[in-house]
XYZ file of N, CA and C in Angstrom:
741
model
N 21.974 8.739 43.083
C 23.130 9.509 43.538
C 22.650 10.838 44.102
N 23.421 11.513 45.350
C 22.392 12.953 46.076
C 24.094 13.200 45.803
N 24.057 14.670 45.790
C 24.510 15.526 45.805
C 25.591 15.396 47.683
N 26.185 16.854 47.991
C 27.185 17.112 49.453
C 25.761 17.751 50.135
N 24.478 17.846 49.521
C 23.154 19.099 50.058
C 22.257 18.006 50.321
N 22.694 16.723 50.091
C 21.217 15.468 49.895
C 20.325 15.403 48.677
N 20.404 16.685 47.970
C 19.248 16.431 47.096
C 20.017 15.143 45.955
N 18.893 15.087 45.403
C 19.327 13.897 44.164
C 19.785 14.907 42.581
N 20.902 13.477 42.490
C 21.834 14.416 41.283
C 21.226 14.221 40.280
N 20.438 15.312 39.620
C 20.014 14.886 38.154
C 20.511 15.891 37.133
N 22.051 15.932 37.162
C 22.404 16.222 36.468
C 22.887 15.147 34.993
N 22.857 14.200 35.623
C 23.068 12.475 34.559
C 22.048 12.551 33.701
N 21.120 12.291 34.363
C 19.462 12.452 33.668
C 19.421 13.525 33.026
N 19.267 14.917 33.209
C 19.457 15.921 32.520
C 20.262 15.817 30.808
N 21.716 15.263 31.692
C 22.175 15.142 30.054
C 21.920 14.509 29.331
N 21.454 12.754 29.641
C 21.026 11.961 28.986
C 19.530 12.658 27.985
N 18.441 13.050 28.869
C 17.610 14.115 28.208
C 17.696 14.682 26.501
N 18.824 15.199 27.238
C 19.447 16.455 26.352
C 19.937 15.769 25.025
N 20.544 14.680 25.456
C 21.291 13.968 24.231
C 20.068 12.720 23.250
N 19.046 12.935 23.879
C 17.910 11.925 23.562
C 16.926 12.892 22.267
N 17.154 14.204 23.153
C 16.152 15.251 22.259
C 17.105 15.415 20.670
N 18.788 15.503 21.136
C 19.361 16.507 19.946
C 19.282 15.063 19.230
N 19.264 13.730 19.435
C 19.542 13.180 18.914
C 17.880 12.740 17.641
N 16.910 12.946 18.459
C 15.604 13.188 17.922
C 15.566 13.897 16.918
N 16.005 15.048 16.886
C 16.168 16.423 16.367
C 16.720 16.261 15.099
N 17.990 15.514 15.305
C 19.029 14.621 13.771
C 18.398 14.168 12.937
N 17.692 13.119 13.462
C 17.402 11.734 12.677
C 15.760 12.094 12.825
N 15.259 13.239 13.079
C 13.760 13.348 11.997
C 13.689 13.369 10.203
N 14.427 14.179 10.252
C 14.404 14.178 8.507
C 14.311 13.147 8.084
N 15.732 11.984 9.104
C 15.400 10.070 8.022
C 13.696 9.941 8.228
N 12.718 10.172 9.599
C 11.809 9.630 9.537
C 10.824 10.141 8.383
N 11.255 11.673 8.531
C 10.344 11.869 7.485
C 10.699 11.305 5.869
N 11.922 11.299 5.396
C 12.081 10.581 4.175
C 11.236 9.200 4.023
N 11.286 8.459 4.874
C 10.875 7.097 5.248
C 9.450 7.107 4.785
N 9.050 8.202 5.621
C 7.799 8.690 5.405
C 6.774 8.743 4.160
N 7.956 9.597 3.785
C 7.240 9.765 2.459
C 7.500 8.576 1.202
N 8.293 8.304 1.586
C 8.980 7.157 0.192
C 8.070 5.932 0.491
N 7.410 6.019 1.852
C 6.280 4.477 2.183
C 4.984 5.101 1.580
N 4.900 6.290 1.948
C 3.272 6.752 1.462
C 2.898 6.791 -0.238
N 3.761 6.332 -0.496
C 4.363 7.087 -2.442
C 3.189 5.654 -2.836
N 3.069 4.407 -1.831
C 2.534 3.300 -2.322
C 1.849 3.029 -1.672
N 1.097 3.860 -0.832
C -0.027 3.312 -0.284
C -1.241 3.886 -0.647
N -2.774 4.149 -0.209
C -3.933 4.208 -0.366
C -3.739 5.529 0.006
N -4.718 6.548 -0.632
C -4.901 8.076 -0.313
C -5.655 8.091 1.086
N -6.237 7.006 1.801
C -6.636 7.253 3.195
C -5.301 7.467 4.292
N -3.994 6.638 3.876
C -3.292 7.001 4.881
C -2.537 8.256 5.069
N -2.444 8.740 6.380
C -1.958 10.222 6.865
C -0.506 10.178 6.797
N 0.065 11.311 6.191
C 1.760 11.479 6.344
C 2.353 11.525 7.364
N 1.237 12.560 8.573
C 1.693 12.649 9.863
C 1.340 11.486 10.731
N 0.359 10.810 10.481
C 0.318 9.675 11.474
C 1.485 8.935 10.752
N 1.974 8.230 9.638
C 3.239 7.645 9.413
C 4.801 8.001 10.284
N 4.782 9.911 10.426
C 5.774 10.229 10.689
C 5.727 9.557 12.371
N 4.759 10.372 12.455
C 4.023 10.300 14.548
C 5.044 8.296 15.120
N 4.478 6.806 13.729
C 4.860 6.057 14.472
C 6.239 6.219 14.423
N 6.840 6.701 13.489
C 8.210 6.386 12.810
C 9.136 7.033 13.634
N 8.496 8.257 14.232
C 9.362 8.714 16.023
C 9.280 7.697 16.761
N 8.376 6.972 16.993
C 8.603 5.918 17.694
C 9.284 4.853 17.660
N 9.426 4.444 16.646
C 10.151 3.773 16.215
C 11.353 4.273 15.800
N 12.186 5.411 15.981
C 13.299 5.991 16.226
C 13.564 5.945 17.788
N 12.991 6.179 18.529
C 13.192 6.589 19.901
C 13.532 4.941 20.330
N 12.733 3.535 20.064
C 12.781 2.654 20.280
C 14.554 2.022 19.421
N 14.666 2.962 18.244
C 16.165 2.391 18.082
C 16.924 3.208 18.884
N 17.176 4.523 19.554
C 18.122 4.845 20.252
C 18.204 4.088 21.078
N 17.140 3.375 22.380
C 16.854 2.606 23.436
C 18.036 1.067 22.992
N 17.856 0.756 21.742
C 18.159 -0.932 21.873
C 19.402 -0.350 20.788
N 20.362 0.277 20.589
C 21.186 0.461 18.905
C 22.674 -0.051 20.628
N 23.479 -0.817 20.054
C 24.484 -1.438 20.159
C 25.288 -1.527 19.802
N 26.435 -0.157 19.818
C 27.842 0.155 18.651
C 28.359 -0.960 18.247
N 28.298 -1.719 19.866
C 29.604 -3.043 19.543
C 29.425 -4.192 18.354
N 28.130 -4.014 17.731
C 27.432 -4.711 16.847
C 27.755 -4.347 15.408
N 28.685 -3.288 15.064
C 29.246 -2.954 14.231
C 28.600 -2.274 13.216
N 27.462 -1.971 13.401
C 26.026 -1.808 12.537
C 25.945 -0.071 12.611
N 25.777 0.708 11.312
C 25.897 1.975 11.586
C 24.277 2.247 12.362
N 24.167 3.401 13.322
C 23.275 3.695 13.989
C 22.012 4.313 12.248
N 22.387 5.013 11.541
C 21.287 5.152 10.539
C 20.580 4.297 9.488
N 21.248 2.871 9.681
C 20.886 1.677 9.030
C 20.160 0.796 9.984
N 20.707 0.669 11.313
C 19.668 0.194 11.956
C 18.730 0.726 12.755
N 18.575 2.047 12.550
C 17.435 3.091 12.251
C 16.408 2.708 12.036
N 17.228 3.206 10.427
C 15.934 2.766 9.221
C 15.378 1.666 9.696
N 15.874 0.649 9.868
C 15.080 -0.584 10.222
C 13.627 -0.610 11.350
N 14.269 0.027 12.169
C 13.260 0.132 13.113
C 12.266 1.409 13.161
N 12.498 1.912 12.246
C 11.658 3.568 11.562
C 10.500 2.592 10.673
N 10.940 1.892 10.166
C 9.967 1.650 8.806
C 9.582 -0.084 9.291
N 9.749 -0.458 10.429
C 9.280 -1.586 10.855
C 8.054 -1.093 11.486
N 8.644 -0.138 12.532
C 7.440 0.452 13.038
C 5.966 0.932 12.462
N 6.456 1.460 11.397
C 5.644 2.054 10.057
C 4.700 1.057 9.868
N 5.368 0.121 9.280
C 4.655 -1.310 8.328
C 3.514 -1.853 9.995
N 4.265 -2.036 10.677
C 3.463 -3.154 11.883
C 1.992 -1.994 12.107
N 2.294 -1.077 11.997
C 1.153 -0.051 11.970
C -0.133 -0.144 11.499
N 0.431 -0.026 9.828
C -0.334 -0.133 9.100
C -0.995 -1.910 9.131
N -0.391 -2.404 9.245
C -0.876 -4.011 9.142
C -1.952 -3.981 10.139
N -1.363 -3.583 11.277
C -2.334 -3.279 12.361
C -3.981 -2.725 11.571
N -4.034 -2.057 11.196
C -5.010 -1.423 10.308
C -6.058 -1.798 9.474
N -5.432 -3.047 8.555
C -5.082 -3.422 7.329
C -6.102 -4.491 7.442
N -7.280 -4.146 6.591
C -8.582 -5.206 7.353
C -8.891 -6.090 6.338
N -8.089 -5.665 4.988
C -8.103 -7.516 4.251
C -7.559 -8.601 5.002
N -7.883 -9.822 5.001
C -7.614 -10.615 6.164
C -6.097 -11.174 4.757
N -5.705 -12.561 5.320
C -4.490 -12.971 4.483
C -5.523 -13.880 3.183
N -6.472 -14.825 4.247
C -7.450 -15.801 3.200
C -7.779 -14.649 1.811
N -8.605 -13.202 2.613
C -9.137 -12.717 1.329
C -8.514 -12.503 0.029
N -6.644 -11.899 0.715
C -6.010 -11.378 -0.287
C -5.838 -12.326 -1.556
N -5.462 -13.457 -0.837
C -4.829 -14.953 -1.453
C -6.185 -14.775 -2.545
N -7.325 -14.779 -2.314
C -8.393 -14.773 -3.232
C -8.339 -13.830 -4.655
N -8.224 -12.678 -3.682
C -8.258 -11.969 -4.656
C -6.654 -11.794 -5.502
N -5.840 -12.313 -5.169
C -4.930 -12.693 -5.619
C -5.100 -13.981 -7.208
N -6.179 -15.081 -6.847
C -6.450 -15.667 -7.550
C -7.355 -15.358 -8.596
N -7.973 -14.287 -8.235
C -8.771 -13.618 -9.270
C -7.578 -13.106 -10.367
N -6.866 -12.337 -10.016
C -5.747 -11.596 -10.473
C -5.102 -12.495 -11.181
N -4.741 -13.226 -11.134
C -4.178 -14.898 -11.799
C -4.762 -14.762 -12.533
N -6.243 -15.580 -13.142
C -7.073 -15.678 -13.695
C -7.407 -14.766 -14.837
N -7.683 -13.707 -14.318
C -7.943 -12.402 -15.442
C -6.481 -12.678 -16.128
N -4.809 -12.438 -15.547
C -4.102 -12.059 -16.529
C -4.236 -13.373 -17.058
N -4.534 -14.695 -17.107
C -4.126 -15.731 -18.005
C -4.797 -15.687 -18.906
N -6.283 -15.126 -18.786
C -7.616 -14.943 -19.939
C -7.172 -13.966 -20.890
N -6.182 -12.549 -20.432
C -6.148 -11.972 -21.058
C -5.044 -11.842 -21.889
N -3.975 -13.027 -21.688
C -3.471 -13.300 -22.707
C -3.504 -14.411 -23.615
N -4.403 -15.169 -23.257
C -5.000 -16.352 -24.042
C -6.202 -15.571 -25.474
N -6.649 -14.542 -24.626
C -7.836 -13.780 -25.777
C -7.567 -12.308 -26.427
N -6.785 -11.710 -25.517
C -6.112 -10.898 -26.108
C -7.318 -9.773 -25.501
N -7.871 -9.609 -25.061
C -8.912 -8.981 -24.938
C -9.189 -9.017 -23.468
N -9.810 -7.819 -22.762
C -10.917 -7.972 -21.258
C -11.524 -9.359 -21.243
N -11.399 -10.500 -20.154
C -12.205 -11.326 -20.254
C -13.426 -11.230 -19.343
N -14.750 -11.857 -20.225
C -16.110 -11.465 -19.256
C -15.999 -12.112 -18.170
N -16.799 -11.680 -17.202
C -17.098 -12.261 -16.008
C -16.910 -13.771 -15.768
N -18.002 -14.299 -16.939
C -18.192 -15.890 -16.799
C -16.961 -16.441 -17.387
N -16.099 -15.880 -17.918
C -15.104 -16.655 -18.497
C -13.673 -17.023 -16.975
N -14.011 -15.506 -16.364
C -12.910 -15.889 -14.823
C -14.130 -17.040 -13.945
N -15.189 -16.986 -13.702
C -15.433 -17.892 -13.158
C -15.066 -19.299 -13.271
N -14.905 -19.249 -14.825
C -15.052 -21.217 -15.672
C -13.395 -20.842 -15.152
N -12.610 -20.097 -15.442
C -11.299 -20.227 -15.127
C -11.021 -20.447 -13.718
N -11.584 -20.404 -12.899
C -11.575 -20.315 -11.485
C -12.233 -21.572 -10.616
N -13.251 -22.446 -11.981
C -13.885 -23.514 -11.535
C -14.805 -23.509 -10.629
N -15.446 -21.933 -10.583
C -16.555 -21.660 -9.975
C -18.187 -21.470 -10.928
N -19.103 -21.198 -10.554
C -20.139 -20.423 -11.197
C -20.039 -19.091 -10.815
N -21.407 -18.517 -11.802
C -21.027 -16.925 -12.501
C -21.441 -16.792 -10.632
N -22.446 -17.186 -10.086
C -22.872 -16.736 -8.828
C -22.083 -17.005 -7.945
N -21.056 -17.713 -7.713
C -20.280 -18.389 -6.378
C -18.667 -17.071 -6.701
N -18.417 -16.799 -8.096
C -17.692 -15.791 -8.516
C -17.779 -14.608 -8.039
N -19.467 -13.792 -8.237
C -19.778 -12.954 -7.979
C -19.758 -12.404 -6.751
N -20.407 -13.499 -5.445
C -20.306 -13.582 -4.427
C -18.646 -13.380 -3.723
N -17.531 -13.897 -4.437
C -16.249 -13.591 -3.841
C -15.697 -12.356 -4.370
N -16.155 -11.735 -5.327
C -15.944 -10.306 -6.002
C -16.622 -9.601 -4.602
N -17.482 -9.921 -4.335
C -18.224 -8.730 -3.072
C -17.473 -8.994 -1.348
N -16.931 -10.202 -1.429
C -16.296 -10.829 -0.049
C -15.050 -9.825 -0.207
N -14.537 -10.183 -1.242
C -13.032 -9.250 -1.198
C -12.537 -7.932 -1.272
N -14.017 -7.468 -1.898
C -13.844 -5.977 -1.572
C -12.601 -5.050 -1.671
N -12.392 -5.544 -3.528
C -10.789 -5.211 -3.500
C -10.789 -3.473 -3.498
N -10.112 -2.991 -2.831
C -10.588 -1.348 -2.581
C -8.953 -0.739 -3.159
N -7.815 -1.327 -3.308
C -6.411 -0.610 -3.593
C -6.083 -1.361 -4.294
N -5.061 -0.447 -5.252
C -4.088 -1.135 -6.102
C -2.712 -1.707 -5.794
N -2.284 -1.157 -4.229
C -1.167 -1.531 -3.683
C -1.965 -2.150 -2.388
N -1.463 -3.187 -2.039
C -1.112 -3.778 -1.202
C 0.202 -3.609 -0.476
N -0.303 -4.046 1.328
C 1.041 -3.828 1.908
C 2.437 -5.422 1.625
N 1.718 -5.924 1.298
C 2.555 -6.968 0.600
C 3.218 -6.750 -0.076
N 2.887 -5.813 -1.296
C 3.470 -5.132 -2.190
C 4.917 -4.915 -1.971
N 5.371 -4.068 -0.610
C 6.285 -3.374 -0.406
C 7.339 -4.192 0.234
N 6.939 -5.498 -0.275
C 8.085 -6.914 -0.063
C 8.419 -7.776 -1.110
N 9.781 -7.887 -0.992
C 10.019 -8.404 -2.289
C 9.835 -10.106 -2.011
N 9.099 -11.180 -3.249
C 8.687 -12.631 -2.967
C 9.378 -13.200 -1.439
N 11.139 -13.051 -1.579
C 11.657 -13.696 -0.750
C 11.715 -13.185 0.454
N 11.152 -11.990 0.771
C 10.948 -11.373 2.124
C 12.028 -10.378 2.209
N 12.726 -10.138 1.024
C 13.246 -8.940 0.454
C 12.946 -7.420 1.129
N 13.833 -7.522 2.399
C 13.301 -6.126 3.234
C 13.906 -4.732 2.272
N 14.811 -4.687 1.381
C 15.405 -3.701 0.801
C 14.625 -3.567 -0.394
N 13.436 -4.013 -0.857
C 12.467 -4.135 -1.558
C 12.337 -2.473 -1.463
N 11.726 -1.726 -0.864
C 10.876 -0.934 -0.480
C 12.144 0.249 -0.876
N 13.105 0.408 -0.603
C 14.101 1.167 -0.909
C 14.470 1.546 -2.660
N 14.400 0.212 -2.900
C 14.639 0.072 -4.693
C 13.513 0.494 -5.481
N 12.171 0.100 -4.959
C 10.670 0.280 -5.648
C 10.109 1.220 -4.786
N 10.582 1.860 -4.229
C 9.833 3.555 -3.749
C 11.247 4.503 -3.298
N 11.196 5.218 -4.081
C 11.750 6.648 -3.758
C 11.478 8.147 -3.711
N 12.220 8.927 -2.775
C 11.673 10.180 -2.992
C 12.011 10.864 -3.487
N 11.136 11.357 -4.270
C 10.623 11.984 -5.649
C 10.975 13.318 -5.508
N 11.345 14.070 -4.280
C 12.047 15.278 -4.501
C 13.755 15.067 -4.761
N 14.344 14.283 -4.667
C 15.415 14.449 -4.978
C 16.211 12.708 -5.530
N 14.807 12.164 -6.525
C 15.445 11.129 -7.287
C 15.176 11.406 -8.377
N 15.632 11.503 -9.431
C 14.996 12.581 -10.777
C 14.382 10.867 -11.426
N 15.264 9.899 -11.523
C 14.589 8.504 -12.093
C 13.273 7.914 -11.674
N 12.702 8.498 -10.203
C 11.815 7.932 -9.578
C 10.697 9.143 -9.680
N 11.073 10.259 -10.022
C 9.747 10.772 -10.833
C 9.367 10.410 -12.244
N 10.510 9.883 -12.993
C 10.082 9.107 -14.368
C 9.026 8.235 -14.131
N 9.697 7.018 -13.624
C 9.392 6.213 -13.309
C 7.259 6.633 -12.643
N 7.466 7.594 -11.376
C 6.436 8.066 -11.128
C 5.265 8.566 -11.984
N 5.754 9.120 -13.113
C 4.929 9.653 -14.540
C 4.568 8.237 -15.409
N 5.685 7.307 -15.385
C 5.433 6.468 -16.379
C 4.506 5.024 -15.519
N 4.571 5.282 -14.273
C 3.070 4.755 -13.585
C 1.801 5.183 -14.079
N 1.381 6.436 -13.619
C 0.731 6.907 -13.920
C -0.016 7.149 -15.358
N 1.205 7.262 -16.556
C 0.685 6.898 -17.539
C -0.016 5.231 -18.048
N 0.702 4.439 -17.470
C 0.402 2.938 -17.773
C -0.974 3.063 -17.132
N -1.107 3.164 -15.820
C -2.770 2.950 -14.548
C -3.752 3.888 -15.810
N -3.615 4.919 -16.337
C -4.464 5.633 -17.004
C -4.969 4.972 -18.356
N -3.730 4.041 -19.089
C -4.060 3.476 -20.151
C -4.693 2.132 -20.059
N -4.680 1.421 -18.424
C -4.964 0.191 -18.146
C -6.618 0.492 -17.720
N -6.771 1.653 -16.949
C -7.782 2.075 -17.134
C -9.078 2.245 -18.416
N -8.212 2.463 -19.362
C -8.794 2.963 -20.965
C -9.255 1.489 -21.521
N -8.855 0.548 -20.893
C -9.075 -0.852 -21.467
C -9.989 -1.970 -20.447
N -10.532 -1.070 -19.667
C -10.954 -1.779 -19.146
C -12.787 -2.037 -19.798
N -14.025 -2.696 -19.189
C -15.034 -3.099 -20.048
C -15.855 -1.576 -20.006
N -16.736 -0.928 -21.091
C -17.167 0.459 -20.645
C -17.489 0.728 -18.813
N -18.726 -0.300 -18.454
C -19.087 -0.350 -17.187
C -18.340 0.097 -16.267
N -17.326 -1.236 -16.297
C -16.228 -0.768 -15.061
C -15.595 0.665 -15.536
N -15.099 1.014 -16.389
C -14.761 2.508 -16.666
C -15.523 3.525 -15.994
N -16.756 3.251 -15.954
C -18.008 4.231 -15.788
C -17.400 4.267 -14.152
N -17.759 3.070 -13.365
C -17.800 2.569 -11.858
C -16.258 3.177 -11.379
N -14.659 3.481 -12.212
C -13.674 3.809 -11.539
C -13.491 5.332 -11.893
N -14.379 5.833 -12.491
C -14.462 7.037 -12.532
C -15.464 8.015 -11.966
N -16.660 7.440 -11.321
C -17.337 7.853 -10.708
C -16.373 8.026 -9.530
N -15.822 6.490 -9.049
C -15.459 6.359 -6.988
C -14.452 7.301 -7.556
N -13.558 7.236 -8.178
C -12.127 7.809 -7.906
C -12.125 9.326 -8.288
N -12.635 9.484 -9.596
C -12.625 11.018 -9.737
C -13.729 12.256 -10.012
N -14.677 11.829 -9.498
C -16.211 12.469 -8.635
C -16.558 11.859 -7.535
N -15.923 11.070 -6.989
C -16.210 10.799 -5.745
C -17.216 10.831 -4.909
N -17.829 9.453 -5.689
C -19.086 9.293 -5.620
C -18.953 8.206 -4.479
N -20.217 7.638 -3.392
C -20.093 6.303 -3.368
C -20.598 5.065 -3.761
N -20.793 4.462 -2.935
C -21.404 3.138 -3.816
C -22.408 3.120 -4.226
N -23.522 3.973 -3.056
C -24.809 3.875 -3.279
C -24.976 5.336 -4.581
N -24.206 5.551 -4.303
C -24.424 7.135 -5.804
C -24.185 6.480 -6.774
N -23.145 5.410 -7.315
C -22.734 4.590 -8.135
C -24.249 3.921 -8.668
N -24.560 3.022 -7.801
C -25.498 2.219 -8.077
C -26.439 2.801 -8.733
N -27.153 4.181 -7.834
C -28.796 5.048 -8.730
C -27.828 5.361 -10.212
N -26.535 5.748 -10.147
C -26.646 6.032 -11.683
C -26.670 5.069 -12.817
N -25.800 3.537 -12.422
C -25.957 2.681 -13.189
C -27.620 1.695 -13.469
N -28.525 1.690 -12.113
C -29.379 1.812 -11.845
C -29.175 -0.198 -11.755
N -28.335 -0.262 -10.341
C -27.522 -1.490 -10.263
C -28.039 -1.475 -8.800
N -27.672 -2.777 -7.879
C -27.758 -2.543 -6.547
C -26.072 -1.871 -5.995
N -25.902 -1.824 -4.806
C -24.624 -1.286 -4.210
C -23.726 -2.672 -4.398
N -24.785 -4.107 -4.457
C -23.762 -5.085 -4.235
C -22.375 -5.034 -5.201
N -23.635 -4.827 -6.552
C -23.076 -5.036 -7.949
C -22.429 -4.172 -8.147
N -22.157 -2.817 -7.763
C -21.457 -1.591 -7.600
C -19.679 -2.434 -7.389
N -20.345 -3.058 -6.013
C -19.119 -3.457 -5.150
C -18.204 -4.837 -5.812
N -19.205 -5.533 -6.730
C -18.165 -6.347 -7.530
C -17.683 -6.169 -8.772
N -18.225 -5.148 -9.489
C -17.453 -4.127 -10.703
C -16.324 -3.703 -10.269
N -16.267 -3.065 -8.925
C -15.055 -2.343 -8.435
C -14.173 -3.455 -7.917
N -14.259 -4.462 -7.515
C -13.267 -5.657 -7.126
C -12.791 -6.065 -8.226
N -13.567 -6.484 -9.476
C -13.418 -6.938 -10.454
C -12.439 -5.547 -11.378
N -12.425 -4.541 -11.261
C -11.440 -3.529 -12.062
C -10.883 -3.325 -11.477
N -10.921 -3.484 -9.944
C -8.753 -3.434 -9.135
C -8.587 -4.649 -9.689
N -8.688 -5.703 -9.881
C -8.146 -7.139 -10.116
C -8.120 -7.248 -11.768
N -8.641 -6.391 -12.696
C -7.791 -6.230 -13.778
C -7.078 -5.406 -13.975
N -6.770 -3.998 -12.981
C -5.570 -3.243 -12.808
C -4.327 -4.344 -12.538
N -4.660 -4.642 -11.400
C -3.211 -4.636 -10.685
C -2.776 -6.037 -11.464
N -3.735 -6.736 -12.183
C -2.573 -8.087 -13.237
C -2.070 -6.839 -14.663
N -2.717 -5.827 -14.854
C -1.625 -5.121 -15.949
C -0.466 -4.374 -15.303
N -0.811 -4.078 -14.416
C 0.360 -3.118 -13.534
C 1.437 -3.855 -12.885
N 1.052 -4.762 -12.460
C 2.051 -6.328 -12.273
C 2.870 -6.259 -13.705
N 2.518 -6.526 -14.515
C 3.039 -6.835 -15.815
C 4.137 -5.519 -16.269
N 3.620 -4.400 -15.746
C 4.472 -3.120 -16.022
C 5.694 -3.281 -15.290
């Protein structure tokens, strides 16, 4: 469209602009809530601001496609596309393959069935015979899987593909007073699941996690190779996360 002068009317564009920014401007805070209530369960490597950074994008991509006539409030199908964006991100990222998880998933099986059959940490060779492997073919998938977190992005789905999962089992903690309980009474359980684990591995999740050591610093002190470093530490996320499951 030009103007009575020829030039072109961008006064349309202009407002559209205008109404794109204030509308940006609104609906940051949801991204940042989003934000933070996803990071509450993930790994201390991921960034708040790179979360927020996709989650504009994935706002800007719901103003583009949101459809009143669809009856759907614009901050619900938001969220959707705020925290879709989020997740496809991170997956993007996310360099356990599906085979490994499933593995180490079966490890996780294994340990909790030993450990309520014995009541006790079960040794190494006892998840192997449970697993129908040897101590060496065991060992070898302790180092393949390289279990490095206690959350998984799987995690943040409920079995049936439960997208409101993530809403119910993460909240933010500045203004849910139950979900800082809840937050403390994590933390207390991971600390006591910790306390039970075999001395070794104790030694190995307190070096990486709170001297922050690495593998190869791990190893000269236990006076182990890095491999064996690396399947102590697979082997104590995979008796975390079957007690923390259980919590």
């Amino acid at each position: 469209m030009y103007t009575a002068t020829g030039r072109p009317d961008t006064s349309a564009a202009t407002a559209s602009a205008a109404q794109i920014n204030a509308a940006l401007k609104q609906y940051t805070p949801l991204v940042r809530r989003l934000a933070h209530q996803m990071i509450a369960k993930l790994p201390a490597n991921v960034q708040i601001d790179d979360l927020i950074q996709v989650g504009m994008i994935g706002l800007h991509d719901a103003m583009s496609r949101f459809d009143a006539a669809q009856g759907v409030q614009f901050e619900t199908f938001a969220t959707q596309r705020i925290r879709g964006a989020m997740l496809d991100d991170l997956r993007s990222g996310d360099w356990m393959s599906r085979g490994d998880r499933k593995q180490q998933r079966q490890i996780e099986a294994a340990v909790h069935k030993l450990e309520q059959q014995y009541g006790r940490a079960p040794a190494e060779s006892e998840i192997a015979k449970e697993m129908g492997l040897s101590l060496n073919d065991y060992q070898d998938l302790l180092t393949k899987v390289r279990g490095t977190q206690l959350v998984y992005l799987e995690d943040m789905t409920g079995d049936d593909g439960d997208q409101d999962f993530l809403d119910r089992h993460v909240a933010d903690a500045s203004s849910d007073p139950l979900a800082m309980l809840n937050d403390q009474r994590m933390r207390e359980a991971l600390v006591d699941a910790i306390k039970l684990l075999p001395e070794r591995e104790q030694y190995v999740m307190s070096m990486y996690y709170e001297h922050d050591m690495n593998l190869k610093e791990i190893a000269a002190v236990l006076k182990v190779t890095e491999s064996r470093v690396c399947q102590l530490h697979s082997q104590s996320i995979a008796r975390l996360r079957s007690k923390l499951r259980a919590w």
